[in-house]
Amino acid sequence: QSRDVLKVIQKDSGINLKKLKVDGGAVRDNFLMQFQSDILGVPVVRPQIVETTALGAAYLAGLAVGYWKDKEEIAQKWKVDKEFLPNMKESVRENLYKGWKKAVSRSLKWEEKEE
């Protein structure tokens, strides 16, 4: 799923993904992050503070009341916890993706409409 979404984003934006910065509760799962890196073929970077949505809201509030000088000061607070590097062979990656696409294709007409 991630690969499909990123493929569309790259196509629409014209920008190729060089690394993926992640956040949220699921990023605590090392296996999942390594698999994302492997299937996407790019480094996946996890921050020390993974709940960055709430943190971002707090940063904006602090910026609004003058607690933070500017966005650059806030950006310096962001620290890497771990970087996951792709280590899956390209042939394995493509075979897994081919299987994913096949599964999606087979499931498209799974649900029958009630009349």
Coordinates of C-alpha atoms in Angstrom, one line a residue:
Q1 CA 0.0 0.0 0.0
S2 CA 2.7 2.5 0.9
R3 CA 4.5 1.8 -2.3
D4 CA 1.4 2.5 -4.3
V5 CA 0.7 5.7 -2.5
L6 CA 4.2 7.0 -2.8
K7 CA 4.3 6.0 -6.5
V8 CA 1.3 8.3 -7.2
I9 CA 2.7 11.1 -5.1
Q10 CA 6.0 10.9 -7.0
K11 CA 4.3 10.9 -10.3
D12 CA 2.1 13.9 -9.5
S13 CA 4.8 15.9 -7.9
G14 CA 7.7 15.0 -10.2
I15 CA 9.9 14.5 -7.1
N16 CA 11.6 11.2 -6.4
L17 CA 11.6 9.9 -2.9
K18 CA 15.1 9.8 -1.4
K19 CA 14.1 8.9 2.2
L20 CA 10.9 8.6 4.2
K21 CA 10.4 10.3 7.6
V22 CA 7.8 8.6 9.6
D23 CA 5.8 9.2 12.8
G24 CA 2.9 7.8 14.9
G25 CA 2.6 4.8 17.1
A26 CA 3.2 2.2 14.5
V27 CA 6.8 3.5 13.9
R28 CA 7.8 1.9 17.2
D29 CA 7.7 -1.5 15.3
N30 CA 11.2 -2.1 14.0
F31 CA 10.1 -4.9 11.8
L32 CA 7.5 -2.8 10.1
M33 CA 9.9 0.1 9.6
Q34 CA 12.6 -2.2 8.1
F35 CA 10.0 -3.8 5.8
Q36 CA 8.8 -0.3 4.7
S37 CA 12.4 0.6 3.8
D38 CA 12.9 -2.7 2.0
I39 CA 9.7 -2.6 0.0
L40 CA 10.2 1.1 -0.9
G41 CA 13.9 0.8 -1.5
V42 CA 14.7 4.0 0.4
P43 CA 15.9 4.8 4.0
V44 CA 13.1 5.2 6.6
V45 CA 13.9 7.7 9.3
R46 CA 12.2 7.5 12.7
P47 CA 12.4 10.5 15.1
Q48 CA 13.1 10.3 18.8
I49 CA 9.7 11.7 19.5
V50 CA 7.2 9.7 17.4
E51 CA 4.0 11.5 18.2
T52 CA 4.9 14.5 16.0
T53 CA 1.3 15.5 15.2
A54 CA 0.7 16.5 18.8
L55 CA 4.2 17.9 19.1
G56 CA 3.6 20.0 16.0
A57 CA 0.5 21.6 17.5
A58 CA 2.5 22.4 20.6
Y59 CA 5.3 23.9 18.6
L60 CA 2.8 26.1 16.7
A61 CA 1.2 27.3 19.9
G62 CA 4.6 28.1 21.3
L63 CA 5.5 29.9 18.2
A64 CA 2.3 31.9 18.3
V65 CA 3.0 33.1 21.9
G66 CA 6.7 33.8 21.3
Y67 CA 8.1 30.8 23.2
W68 CA 10.0 29.8 20.1
K69 CA 11.9 32.4 18.2
D70 CA 11.2 31.0 14.7
K71 CA 10.7 27.7 12.8
E72 CA 14.4 27.2 12.5
E73 CA 14.7 26.9 16.3
I74 CA 11.9 24.3 16.3
A75 CA 13.5 22.4 13.4
Q76 CA 16.7 22.0 15.4
K77 CA 14.7 20.1 18.1
W78 CA 14.0 17.2 15.6
K79 CA 16.4 14.3 16.3
V80 CA 16.7 10.9 14.6
D81 CA 16.1 7.8 16.7
K82 CA 16.9 5.3 14.1
E83 CA 17.4 5.0 10.3
F84 CA 16.3 1.9 8.6
L85 CA 18.2 1.1 5.4
P86 CA 16.9 -1.1 2.6
N87 CA 18.6 -4.5 2.6
M88 CA 16.2 -6.5 0.4
K89 CA 17.4 -7.7 -3.0
E90 CA 15.7 -5.8 -5.9
S91 CA 14.4 -9.2 -7.3
V92 CA 12.7 -10.0 -3.9
R93 CA 11.2 -6.5 -3.6
E94 CA 9.7 -6.7 -7.1
N95 CA 8.4 -10.2 -6.6
L96 CA 6.7 -9.2 -3.3
Y97 CA 5.2 -6.1 -5.1
K98 CA 4.0 -8.2 -8.0
G99 CA 2.3 -10.5 -5.5
W100 CA 0.6 -7.5 -3.8
K101 CA -0.7 -6.2 -7.1
K102 CA -2.0 -9.7 -7.9
A103 CA -3.8 -9.9 -4.6
V104 CA -5.4 -6.5 -5.1
S105 CA -6.5 -7.4 -8.6
R106 CA -8.1 -10.6 -7.4
S107 CA -10.0 -8.8 -4.6
L108 CA -11.6 -6.1 -6.7
K109 CA -14.8 -8.0 -7.5
W110 CA -14.9 -9.9 -4.2
E111 CA -17.9 -8.2 -2.8
E112 CA -21.2 -9.1 -4.4
K113 CA -23.9 -6.4 -4.6
E114 CA -27.2 -7.2 -3.1
E115 CA -30.2 -6.7 -5.3

